[in-house]
């Protein structure tokens, strides 16, 4: 299993950028996909972006394509989410997630390990 710790959230104005980081600590050696989900007040958690173990197959929600970019540095056990051109509708708590089952390709429905979340607020 893996433990996840998010950081990098904050309060910004529309059009600004933020970069989220997630440090992953494995209790047991294993390959895993990593991703980001978000949950806004009154809404259900939704998939934002994911990346497979090798970093060759990222997947993005349609709402963030062209604005967000996910990457990972396996040497540092860290996954990043670069968020550009932020919009008020991006406001949410962002959660880092790991998938030890589908780790070659990203499958949003099989992520099972979660961080505590980091707040992102975008004002206009």
Tab-separated table of C-alpha atoms in Angstrom:
chain	number	residue	atom	x	y	z
A	1	UNK	CA	0.000	0.000	0.000
A	2	UNK	CA	0.967	3.645	-0.335
A	3	UNK	CA	0.585	6.766	1.815
A	4	UNK	CA	-0.090	10.085	0.087
A	5	UNK	CA	0.486	13.691	1.198
A	6	UNK	CA	-0.746	16.617	-0.932
A	7	UNK	CA	0.513	20.189	-0.883
A	8	UNK	CA	0.458	23.339	-3.009
A	9	UNK	CA	-3.135	24.487	-2.763
A	10	UNK	CA	-4.088	28.077	-2.143
A	11	UNK	CA	-6.242	31.063	-3.022
A	12	UNK	CA	-5.682	32.626	-6.448
A	13	UNK	CA	-7.522	34.763	-8.956
A	14	UNK	CA	-8.977	33.494	-12.206
A	15	UNK	CA	-6.310	33.013	-14.843
A	16	UNK	CA	-3.563	32.279	-12.329
A	17	UNK	CA	-1.587	29.070	-11.930
A	18	UNK	CA	-0.913	26.611	-9.146
A	19	UNK	CA	1.178	23.494	-8.916
A	20	UNK	CA	0.073	20.701	-6.640
A	21	UNK	CA	2.462	18.088	-5.339
A	22	UNK	CA	1.834	14.697	-3.822
A	23	UNK	CA	4.519	12.753	-2.022
A	24	UNK	CA	3.980	9.012	-2.046
A	25	UNK	CA	5.465	6.691	0.541
A	26	UNK	CA	5.154	2.979	-0.088
A	27	UNK	CA	4.993	0.524	2.769
A	28	UNK	CA	5.311	-2.314	0.279
A	29	UNK	CA	7.241	-2.076	-2.975
A	30	UNK	CA	4.841	-2.000	-5.886
A	31	UNK	CA	4.089	-0.167	-9.101
A	32	UNK	CA	1.055	2.091	-9.131
A	33	UNK	CA	-0.788	4.640	-11.171
A	34	UNK	CA	-1.226	8.070	-9.589
A	35	UNK	CA	-3.966	10.594	-10.088
A	36	UNK	CA	-5.844	13.608	-8.879
A	37	UNK	CA	-9.495	13.913	-7.951
A	38	UNK	CA	-11.407	16.920	-6.674
A	39	UNK	CA	-14.535	17.577	-4.696
A	40	UNK	CA	-16.365	20.893	-4.605
A	41	UNK	CA	-18.879	21.797	-1.882
A	42	UNK	CA	-22.166	20.033	-2.489
A	43	UNK	CA	-20.769	17.942	-5.327
A	44	UNK	CA	-19.424	14.426	-5.629
A	45	UNK	CA	-15.771	13.627	-6.078
A	46	UNK	CA	-14.684	13.746	-9.710
A	47	UNK	CA	-11.667	12.529	-11.615
A	48	UNK	CA	-9.271	15.239	-12.782
A	49	UNK	CA	-6.139	13.575	-14.130
A	50	UNK	CA	-4.156	10.382	-13.871
A	51	UNK	CA	-0.840	8.973	-15.008
A	52	UNK	CA	0.402	5.422	-15.296
A	53	UNK	CA	3.505	4.068	-13.588
A	54	UNK	CA	5.855	4.699	-16.513
A	55	UNK	CA	4.431	8.168	-17.151
A	56	UNK	CA	3.656	7.383	-20.781
A	57	UNK	CA	-0.125	7.462	-20.650
A	58	UNK	CA	-1.761	10.443	-18.940
A	59	UNK	CA	-5.521	10.828	-18.842
A	60	UNK	CA	-7.467	14.033	-18.270
A	61	UNK	CA	-11.030	15.005	-17.627
A	62	UNK	CA	-12.491	16.988	-20.506
A	63	UNK	CA	-12.985	19.999	-18.256
A	64	UNK	CA	-9.241	20.418	-17.668
A	65	UNK	CA	-7.701	19.324	-20.971
A	66	UNK	CA	-5.303	21.925	-22.281
A	67	UNK	CA	-5.094	23.675	-18.909
A	68	UNK	CA	-3.815	21.045	-16.480
A	69	UNK	CA	-0.788	18.794	-16.828
A	70	UNK	CA	0.055	15.787	-14.694
A	71	UNK	CA	3.574	14.452	-14.300
A	72	UNK	CA	5.502	12.191	-11.970
A	73	UNK	CA	9.036	11.759	-10.756
A	74	UNK	CA	9.446	8.188	-9.619
A	75	UNK	CA	12.918	8.872	-8.232
A	76	UNK	CA	11.304	11.323	-5.801
A	77	UNK	CA	8.094	9.323	-5.396
A	78	UNK	CA	6.147	12.446	-6.268
A	79	UNK	CA	3.316	13.301	-8.640
A	80	UNK	CA	2.501	16.846	-9.735
A	81	UNK	CA	-0.498	18.644	-11.140
A	82	UNK	CA	0.314	21.871	-12.954
A	83	UNK	CA	-2.840	23.956	-13.188
A	84	UNK	CA	-2.893	26.917	-15.571
A	85	UNK	CA	-5.675	29.298	-16.575
A	86	UNK	CA	-7.585	28.491	-13.426
A	87	UNK	CA	-11.303	29.169	-13.360
A	88	UNK	CA	-13.677	29.686	-10.428
A	89	UNK	CA	-15.265	26.324	-11.241
A	90	UNK	CA	-11.919	24.672	-10.453
A	91	UNK	CA	-12.451	25.529	-6.786
A	92	UNK	CA	-12.423	22.307	-4.795
A	93	UNK	CA	-10.471	20.140	-2.432
A	94	UNK	CA	-7.959	18.241	-4.525
A	95	UNK	CA	-7.030	14.708	-3.522
A	96	UNK	CA	-4.081	12.670	-4.602
A	97	UNK	CA	-4.900	9.032	-5.302
A	98	UNK	CA	-3.089	5.805	-6.105
A	99	UNK	CA	-4.101	2.691	-8.012
A	100	UNK	CA	-2.167	-0.519	-7.421
A	101	UNK	CA	-4.486	-2.618	-9.581
A	102	UNK	CA	-4.634	-0.817	-12.929
A	103	UNK	CA	-1.141	0.659	-12.991
A	104	UNK	CA	-0.271	0.291	-16.680
A	105	UNK	CA	-3.206	2.357	-17.884
A	106	UNK	CA	-5.270	4.883	-15.962
A	107	UNK	CA	-8.707	3.695	-14.904
A	108	UNK	CA	-10.462	6.358	-12.806
A	109	UNK	CA	-12.853	3.926	-11.129
A	110	UNK	CA	-10.190	1.700	-9.538
A	111	UNK	CA	-8.180	4.196	-7.475
A	112	UNK	CA	-8.363	3.060	-3.862
A	113	UNK	CA	-5.754	4.976	-1.836
A	114	UNK	CA	-6.253	8.631	-0.964
A	115	UNK	CA	-4.466	11.584	0.558
A	116	UNK	CA	-6.008	14.091	2.953
A	117	UNK	CA	-6.606	16.755	0.301
A	118	UNK	CA	-5.459	20.313	-0.362
A	119	UNK	CA	-7.800	23.262	-0.885
A	120	UNK	CA	-7.755	25.176	-4.162
A	121	UNK	CA	-9.850	28.334	-4.327
A	122	UNK	CA	-10.143	30.447	-7.473
A	123	UNK	CA	-11.794	33.850	-7.224
A	124	UNK	CA	-12.938	36.196	-9.969
